[in-house]
Tab-separated table of C-alpha atoms in Angstrom:
chain	number	residue	atom	x	y	z
A	53	MET	CA	12.622	5.929	26.908
A	54	ASN	CA	16.083	6.809	28.134
A	55	GLN	CA	17.404	8.045	24.807
A	56	SER	CA	16.657	11.486	23.319
A	57	THR	CA	17.593	10.730	19.716
A	58	MET	CA	16.914	7.875	17.337
A	59	LYS	CA	17.906	6.614	13.919
A	60	ALA	CA	15.587	7.443	11.007
A	61	VAL	CA	15.595	7.607	7.194
A	62	VAL	CA	15.406	11.290	6.269
A	63	TYR	CA	14.543	12.800	2.889
A	64	HIS	CA	16.887	15.656	1.960
A	65	GLY	CA	15.798	16.172	-1.639
A	66	PRO	CA	15.518	14.173	-4.878
A	67	LYS	CA	17.834	11.137	-4.829
A	68	HIS	CA	19.182	12.102	-1.412
A	69	ILE	CA	18.096	10.126	1.632
A	70	SER	CA	20.210	9.128	4.603
A	71	LEU	CA	20.036	7.311	7.914
A	72	ASP	CA	20.365	10.112	10.463
A	73	ASP	CA	20.218	10.823	14.167
A	74	VAL	CA	17.025	12.794	14.846
A	75	PRO	CA	15.012	13.679	17.970
A	76	ILE	CA	12.566	11.073	19.230
A	77	PRO	CA	9.024	12.297	18.448
A	78	GLN	CA	7.003	13.905	21.208
A	79	MET	CA	3.276	14.029	21.896
A	80	ILE	CA	1.591	17.079	20.308
A	81	GLU	CA	-2.166	16.493	20.501
A	82	ARG	CA	-4.190	14.784	23.219
A	83	ASP	CA	-5.216	11.985	20.835
A	84	ASP	CA	-1.644	11.167	19.792
A	85	ALA	CA	0.277	8.002	20.565
A	86	ILE	CA	4.002	7.270	20.411
A	87	VAL	CA	4.760	3.856	18.931
A	88	LYS	CA	8.057	1.984	19.007
A	89	VAL	CA	8.464	0.532	15.512
A	90	THR	CA	9.027	-3.210	15.643
A	91	THR	CA	8.664	-4.001	11.922
A	92	SER	CA	8.341	-1.827	8.814
A	93	THR	CA	8.858	-2.071	5.082
A	94	ILE	CA	9.976	-0.135	2.054
A	95	CYS	CA	7.055	0.637	-0.264
A	96	GLY	CA	6.970	1.551	-3.940
A	97	THR	CA	5.802	5.031	-2.940
A	98	ASP	CA	8.980	5.404	-0.881
A	99	ILE	CA	10.934	4.734	-4.061
A	100	HIS	CA	8.947	7.496	-5.816
A	101	ILE	CA	9.741	9.812	-2.904
A	102	GLN	CA	13.443	8.949	-2.957
A	103	ALA	CA	13.569	9.780	-6.663
A	104	GLY	CA	11.827	13.126	-6.137
A	105	GLY	CA	8.611	12.062	-7.831
A	106	LEU	CA	6.406	13.687	-5.178
A	107	THR	CA	7.424	17.287	-5.743
A	108	ASP	CA	5.772	18.709	-2.615
A	109	MET	CA	7.750	16.421	-0.318
A	110	LYS	CA	9.520	18.557	2.293
A	111	PRO	CA	13.225	17.978	2.982
A	112	GLY	CA	13.758	16.824	6.543
A	113	THR	CA	10.756	14.472	6.523
A	114	ILE	CA	11.212	10.937	7.841
A	115	ILE	CA	10.126	8.397	5.209
A	116	GLY	CA	7.966	5.282	5.621
A	117	HIS	CA	4.297	4.456	6.144
A	118	GLU	CA	3.835	0.680	6.494
A	119	PHE	CA	4.572	-0.662	9.970
A	120	CYS	CA	3.698	-2.426	13.182
A	121	GLY	CA	4.851	-1.491	16.624
A	122	GLU	CA	4.389	-1.329	20.377
A	123	ILE	CA	2.656	1.574	22.106
A	124	VAL	CA	4.992	3.389	24.513
A	125	GLU	CA	2.926	6.509	25.239
A	126	LEU	CA	-0.768	7.416	24.928
A	127	GLY	CA	-2.603	10.730	24.935
A	128	PRO	CA	-5.605	11.111	27.294
A	129	ARG	CA	-8.063	11.110	24.386
A	130	VAL	CA	-6.912	7.774	22.950
A	131	HIS	CA	-9.431	5.066	23.784
A	132	GLY	CA	-9.306	1.276	23.716
A	133	PHE	CA	-5.523	0.906	23.977
A	134	GLU	CA	-2.910	0.526	26.677
A	135	VAL	CA	0.821	1.115	26.771
A	136	GLY	CA	2.473	-2.118	25.665
A	137	ASP	CA	-0.209	-3.081	23.138
A	138	ARG	CA	1.105	-4.412	19.832
A	139	VAL	CA	-0.513	-2.582	16.915
A	140	ALA	CA	-0.679	-2.388	13.148
A	141	VAL	CA	-1.039	1.207	11.968
A	142	SER	CA	-2.905	2.710	9.027
A	143	CYS	CA	-0.773	4.598	6.499
A	144	VAL	CA	-3.241	7.524	6.611
A	145	THR	CA	-4.742	9.226	9.641
A	146	GLN	CA	-8.361	10.251	10.113
A	147	CYS	CA	-10.379	12.020	12.801
A	148	GLY	CA	-13.634	10.132	12.184
A	149	VAL	CA	-15.988	13.093	12.657
A	150	CYS	CA	-15.367	15.640	9.886
A	151	TYR	CA	-17.373	16.085	6.660
A	152	TYR	CA	-15.276	13.557	4.729
A	153	CYS	CA	-14.854	10.998	7.499
A	154	VAL	CA	-18.603	10.657	8.094
A	155	ARG	CA	-18.903	9.974	4.353
A	156	GLN	CA	-16.146	7.339	4.598
A	157	GLU	CA	-13.741	9.385	2.475
A	158	TYR	CA	-11.136	9.082	5.196
A	159	SER	CA	-8.153	9.948	3.043
A	160	HIS	CA	-9.533	13.497	2.729
A	161	CYS	CA	-10.095	14.101	6.435
A	162	VAL	CA	-9.956	17.860	7.029
A	163	SER	CA	-8.091	17.557	10.338
A	164	GLY	CA	-6.076	14.479	9.433
A	165	SER	CA	-5.523	12.557	6.180
A	166	TRP	CA	-1.828	12.889	6.874
A	167	ILE	CA	0.160	10.228	5.112
A	168	PHE	CA	3.054	8.903	7.152
A	169	GLY	CA	6.399	9.493	5.499
A	170	TYR	CA	4.996	12.119	3.145
A	171	GLN	CA	2.931	14.756	4.924
A	172	ILE	CA	4.162	13.886	8.420
A	173	ASP	CA	7.182	11.982	9.739
A	174	GLY	CA	6.988	8.277	9.006
A	175	CYS	CA	8.004	4.893	10.289
A	176	GLN	CA	11.446	4.103	8.910
A	177	ALA	CA	12.655	5.070	12.337
A	178	GLU	CA	12.858	3.712	15.860
A	179	TYR	CA	9.752	5.602	17.029
A	180	VAL	CA	6.825	7.368	15.348
A	181	ARG	CA	4.075	9.726	16.475
A	182	VAL	CA	0.600	8.508	15.469
A	183	PRO	CA	-2.048	11.277	15.260
A	184	HIS	CA	-5.747	10.416	15.798
A	185	ALA	CA	-4.435	7.180	17.259
A	186	THR	CA	-7.782	5.686	18.314
A	187	LEU	CA	-8.779	5.209	14.669
A	188	GLY	CA	-5.290	4.788	13.212
A	189	MET	CA	-4.057	1.917	15.359
A	190	HIS	CA	-5.338	-1.662	15.338
A	191	LYS	CA	-4.459	-4.265	17.951
A	192	ILE	CA	-2.580	-7.336	16.772
A	193	PRO	CA	-4.645	-10.295	18.035
A	194	GLU	CA	-3.076	-12.986	20.185
A	195	GLY	CA	-1.566	-15.679	17.997
A	196	LEU	CA	-0.679	-13.290	15.163
A	197	THR	CA	2.660	-11.598	14.537
A	198	ASP	CA	3.886	-8.401	12.921
A	199	GLU	CA	4.640	-10.449	9.836
A	200	ASP	CA	1.019	-11.614	9.612
A	201	LEU	CA	-0.381	-8.075	9.647
A	202	LEU	CA	2.442	-5.919	8.322
A	203	PHE	CA	0.691	-5.104	5.054
A	204	VAL	CA	-2.802	-4.272	6.332
A	205	GLY	CA	-1.911	-0.620	6.885
A	206	ASP	CA	-1.069	0.074	3.255
A	207	ILE	CA	-0.618	-2.347	0.375
A	208	LEU	CA	-3.268	-4.886	1.410
A	209	SER	CA	-5.713	-2.084	2.167
A	210	THR	CA	-4.838	-0.567	-1.211
A	211	GLY	CA	-5.328	-3.881	-3.018
A	212	TYR	CA	-8.670	-4.409	-1.296
A	213	PHE	CA	-9.669	-0.813	-2.119
A	214	GLY	CA	-8.832	-1.470	-5.774
A	215	ALA	CA	-10.848	-4.679	-5.892
A	216	GLU	CA	-13.786	-3.064	-4.104
A	217	ARG	CA	-13.792	-0.073	-6.472
A	218	GLY	CA	-13.670	-2.500	-9.391
A	219	ARG	CA	-17.184	-3.676	-8.452
A	220	ILE	CA	-16.271	-7.315	-9.043
A	221	ARG	CA	-19.164	-9.743	-9.264
A	222	PRO	CA	-19.016	-13.527	-8.931
A	223	GLY	CA	-17.969	-15.056	-12.236
A	224	ASP	CA	-16.235	-11.937	-13.554
A	225	SER	CA	-12.950	-11.963	-15.423
A	226	VAL	CA	-10.489	-9.718	-13.609
A	227	VAL	CA	-7.227	-8.422	-15.069
A	228	VAL	CA	-4.613	-6.865	-12.791
A	229	VAL	CA	-2.085	-4.760	-14.690
A	230	GLY	CA	1.077	-4.742	-12.617
A	231	SER	CA	2.170	-7.737	-10.558
A	232	GLY	CA	4.234	-6.006	-7.915
A	233	PRO	CA	3.288	-6.231	-4.243
A	234	VAL	CA	0.269	-3.924	-4.629
A	235	GLY	CA	-0.949	-5.839	-7.670
A	236	MET	CA	-0.541	-9.122	-5.815
A	237	CYS	CA	-2.577	-7.727	-2.909
A	238	ALA	CA	-5.252	-6.670	-5.403
A	239	MET	CA	-5.352	-10.232	-6.761
A	240	ALA	CA	-5.614	-11.749	-3.278
A	241	SER	CA	-8.448	-9.339	-2.505
A	242	ALA	CA	-10.234	-9.847	-5.830
A	243	ARG	CA	-10.395	-13.576	-5.116
A	244	LEU	CA	-12.755	-12.800	-2.205
A	245	TRP	CA	-15.480	-11.761	-4.674
A	246	GLY	CA	-15.458	-15.105	-6.522
A	247	PRO	CA	-14.308	-14.143	-10.040
A	248	SER	CA	-14.137	-16.888	-12.649
A	249	GLN	CA	-10.535	-15.979	-13.474
A	250	ILE	CA	-7.826	-13.535	-12.498
A	251	ILE	CA	-5.256	-12.606	-15.122
A	252	ALA	CA	-1.931	-11.101	-14.026
A	253	VAL	CA	-0.120	-8.819	-16.490
A	254	ASP	CA	3.494	-7.746	-16.055
A	255	THR	CA	6.810	-7.662	-17.898
A	256	ASN	CA	8.632	-9.217	-14.928
A	257	ALA	CA	8.631	-12.975	-15.532
A	258	HIS	CA	9.563	-13.857	-11.952
A	259	ARG	CA	6.661	-11.908	-10.493
A	260	LEU	CA	4.264	-13.618	-12.885
A	261	GLU	CA	5.623	-16.977	-11.745
A	262	VAL	CA	4.982	-15.993	-8.119
A	263	CYS	CA	1.404	-14.976	-8.954
A	264	LYS	CA	0.763	-18.382	-10.466
A	265	ALA	CA	2.591	-20.351	-7.769
A	266	GLN	CA	0.774	-18.563	-4.931
A	267	GLY	CA	-2.636	-19.052	-6.518
A	268	LEU	CA	-3.156	-15.324	-6.980
A	269	ALA	CA	-3.672	-15.588	-10.746
A	270	ASP	CA	-5.216	-18.250	-12.941
A	271	LEU	CA	-3.490	-16.951	-16.060
A	272	THR	CA	-0.490	-14.704	-16.648
A	273	LEU	CA	0.549	-12.567	-19.577
A	274	ASN	CA	3.859	-10.867	-20.314
A	275	PRO	CA	3.330	-8.058	-22.895
A	276	ALA	CA	6.976	-8.426	-23.909
A	277	ASP	CA	6.217	-11.948	-25.148
A	278	THR	CA	2.501	-12.034	-25.957
A	279	ASN	CA	0.082	-9.534	-27.488
A	280	VAL	CA	-2.268	-8.310	-24.775
A	281	GLN	CA	-5.190	-8.936	-27.114
A	282	LYS	CA	-4.755	-12.569	-26.033
A	283	ILE	CA	-6.906	-11.493	-23.079
A	284	ARG	CA	-9.866	-11.276	-25.452
A	285	ASP	CA	-9.368	-14.924	-26.346
A	286	TRP	CA	-9.585	-15.746	-22.639
A	287	THR	CA	-12.761	-13.668	-22.155
A	288	ASP	CA	-14.986	-14.864	-25.023
A	289	GLY	CA	-13.867	-11.999	-27.222
A	290	ARG	CA	-15.266	-9.283	-24.972
A	291	GLY	CA	-12.380	-8.186	-22.778
A	292	ALA	CA	-12.125	-8.169	-19.006
A	293	ASP	CA	-15.108	-7.316	-16.853
A	294	VAL	CA	-12.780	-5.554	-14.431
A	295	ALA	CA	-9.269	-4.165	-14.909
A	296	ILE	CA	-7.190	-3.001	-11.947
A	297	GLU	CA	-4.238	-0.727	-12.733
A	298	ALA	CA	-1.565	-1.141	-10.035
A	299	VAL	CA	1.492	0.626	-11.458
A	300	GLY	CA	0.836	4.321	-12.014
A	301	ALA	CA	2.097	4.875	-15.566
A	302	GLU	CA	0.612	5.943	-18.880
A	303	PRO	CA	1.204	2.637	-20.713
A	304	THR	CA	-0.351	0.519	-17.958
A	305	LEU	CA	-3.398	2.749	-17.621
A	306	SER	CA	-3.877	2.698	-21.390
A	307	LEU	CA	-3.559	-1.090	-21.335
A	308	ALA	CA	-6.212	-1.378	-18.631
A	309	LEU	CA	-8.578	0.864	-20.579
A	310	ASP	CA	-7.876	-1.067	-23.790
A	311	ILE	CA	-8.538	-4.558	-22.455
A	312	VAL	CA	-11.651	-3.892	-20.367
A	313	ARG	CA	-14.925	-4.741	-22.107
A	314	PRO	CA	-17.554	-2.110	-22.989
A	315	GLY	CA	-19.439	-1.270	-19.828
A	316	GLY	CA	-16.651	-2.736	-17.690
A	317	ASN	CA	-14.916	-1.254	-14.678
A	318	VAL	CA	-11.387	0.123	-14.426
A	319	SER	CA	-10.000	0.653	-10.929
A	320	VAL	CA	-6.819	2.716	-10.703
A	321	ILE	CA	-4.641	2.306	-7.596
A	322	GLY	CA	-1.200	3.008	-9.064
A	323	VAL	CA	0.617	6.141	-7.844
A	324	PHE	CA	0.984	8.687	-10.664
A	325	THR	CA	3.732	11.286	-10.288
A	326	ARG	CA	3.494	13.112	-13.628
A	327	PRO	CA	0.865	14.158	-16.196
A	328	ILE	CA	-0.188	11.542	-18.740
A	329	VAL	CA	-2.178	11.421	-21.979
A	330	VAL	CA	-5.399	9.411	-22.032
A	331	LYS	CA	-6.987	8.680	-25.422
A	332	MET	CA	-10.485	9.743	-24.463
A	333	GLN	CA	-11.550	9.666	-28.103
A	334	ASP	CA	-11.152	5.883	-27.927
A	335	TYR	CA	-12.512	5.251	-24.456
A	336	TRP	CA	-15.560	7.447	-23.929
A	337	ILE	CA	-17.664	5.379	-26.305
A	338	LYS	CA	-16.973	2.167	-24.345
A	339	ASN	CA	-19.141	3.282	-21.386
A	340	ILE	CA	-16.328	2.366	-19.004
A	341	ASN	CA	-16.662	3.092	-15.302
A	342	ILE	CA	-13.365	4.485	-13.990
A	343	SER	CA	-12.488	4.903	-10.316
A	344	MET	CA	-9.235	6.043	-8.778
A	345	GLY	CA	-7.792	7.456	-5.631
A	346	LEU	CA	-5.884	7.148	-2.406
A	347	VAL	CA	-6.718	4.197	-0.168
A	348	GLN	CA	-9.327	4.844	2.528
A	349	ALA	CA	-7.827	2.173	4.855
A	350	ASN	CA	-11.176	1.694	6.619
A	351	HIS	CA	-11.219	-2.071	6.062
A	352	ILE	CA	-8.241	-2.876	8.289
A	353	PRO	CA	-10.356	-4.646	10.970
A	354	LEU	CA	-11.959	-6.782	8.240
A	355	LEU	CA	-8.579	-7.608	6.727
A	356	ILE	CA	-7.159	-8.556	10.122
A	357	ASP	CA	-10.101	-10.913	10.609
A	358	LEU	CA	-9.608	-12.463	7.158
A	359	ILE	CA	-5.924	-13.036	7.914
A	360	LYS	CA	-6.753	-14.520	11.317
A	361	LYS	CA	-9.170	-16.952	9.664
A	362	GLY	CA	-6.651	-17.956	7.005
A	363	LYS	CA	-8.453	-16.366	4.050
A	364	ILE	CA	-5.488	-14.136	3.153
A	365	ASN	CA	-1.789	-14.884	3.645
A	366	LEU	CA	0.771	-12.570	2.096
A	367	LYS	CA	3.851	-13.521	4.082
A	368	PHE	CA	5.416	-14.896	0.884
A	369	LEU	CA	6.015	-11.266	-0.130
A	370	GLN	CA	8.607	-10.920	2.629
A	371	THR	CA	11.605	-12.015	0.594
A	372	HIS	CA	14.281	-9.854	2.234
A	373	ARG	CA	14.848	-8.832	5.836
A	374	ALA	CA	17.466	-6.666	7.564
A	375	PRO	CA	17.705	-4.191	10.467
A	376	LEU	CA	17.208	-0.452	10.014
A	377	ASN	CA	21.011	-0.165	9.912
A	378	ASP	CA	20.966	-1.629	6.370
A	379	ILE	CA	17.929	0.153	4.962
A	380	LEU	CA	19.819	2.114	2.297
A	381	GLN	CA	20.853	-1.217	0.803
A	382	GLY	CA	17.178	-2.107	0.878
A	383	TYR	CA	16.312	0.960	-1.181
A	384	ASP	CA	18.823	-0.167	-3.784
A	385	VAL	CA	17.734	-3.817	-3.889
A	386	PHE	CA	13.973	-3.258	-3.661
A	387	GLY	CA	13.936	-0.095	-5.761
A	388	LYS	CA	15.844	-1.703	-8.622
A	389	LYS	CA	14.067	-5.078	-8.304
A	390	LYS	CA	17.337	-6.868	-7.655
A	391	ASP	CA	17.592	-10.430	-6.363
A	392	ASN	CA	13.868	-11.068	-7.057
A	393	CYS	CA	13.008	-8.811	-4.120
A	394	LEU	CA	9.268	-8.449	-3.520
A	395	LYS	CA	9.335	-6.673	-0.148
A	396	TRP	CA	12.255	-5.543	2.001
A	397	ILE	CA	11.339	-5.974	5.670
A	398	VAL	CA	12.975	-3.615	8.168
A	399	THR	CA	13.606	-4.831	11.700
A	400	PRO	CA	14.699	-2.575	14.609
A	401	TYR	CA	18.003	-0.711	14.606
A	402	ILE	CA	20.871	-2.562	16.241
A	403	HIS	CA	22.786	-0.220	18.546
C-alpha cells in the first residue's frame, strides 16, 4: 500500500456521520489481517448507530460490518490464508478457545466478540483490520463473487440463527414479523427446515410483494390492512408454531408473542435499542419458548456451501449500488426506505 490515509465513514455522535480521511489500519496482534474492502453494505444496525440508538458507541469509530475483501497483509499466527485471497468476513470476531467459544457462544468471546463498526473500526472504508482472522475470514470459492456471499457475514447468518433458534420442524407454520432484509434472510433460512408455510408480516407492501415473488413466503399479511388474527385462520385456529421477530420494536415483539400458539417458539433477532414493556401476564401461561440474542456467525461455511449449491440466493436484495464516495446518499435512501431500496451496496472509493 503506497497511501497512508484512506476514506472511511466515521461516527461523530448521534445523527452525525461523515466520509473522512483517516489513517489506514495497522496490524496490532499476531493473528490480525488487513483486508482491502472490495464490497460492503449498509445494514439496519448502521442506521440505528447513525441515529444514536446504540448509546455506548464511541465517536471516532468507523461504521460498517458486512463486507468482502482481499487480504493484503497477514499476521504470523493466521493460518490457512495467503495474501491475495478473496474473503467474506464475519461481523463478529472470536478466538475459538475461550470459555464461551468452546461452548459455541462465539458472540461472547472473552478476548474477541468485537463487532465491526461498533466495538472496533468497521468496513465502510477502503481497508479494515480483522482480529482473530483465522476464524473470522472465509475464502470465497472459485466461481463465486462478492455479490454471492456478501450477506453471509451478517444478515444471512442472523436469519439462519433466528430460524435455528426457532426450532422449526418439518410441517410447521412459521411467521416472520418484519420483512426487511434480515426478515427475508430468516425466511430463506426457515425454508431449509421444510415448514408447511411461511407467513411474512410487514406494513411495507412492496417488501411483502418481494417476499411472495421470490418464493420466500407462501402468504403475506399487512397489519395496516388485515387483522393479524387472520393468521389463526391459516393455522387451524392455533397460531403459528414458530414466530421470528426481525425488527426490534415493542409492537412487533408483542405481535410475535400474540400469534404464536401455546407451546410454540418465538425467536427474536431484531436489534432493540430501548426498554420495552412485555405483557408477561398474558404470555407466561402460553408455555412459549423464547430465544434471543446476537448472531453467533458460526454457520458461515455451511451457508457458503448452500449458496454454492444453489440452495440460497439473495442477490435480489442488492437493489442499489454506488461507490464509497456516495455512501451518505445511501444512508438517506436505505435508512428512509426510499426508492424501494432493500440493500445499498458499496463499491470501492473512486479516487
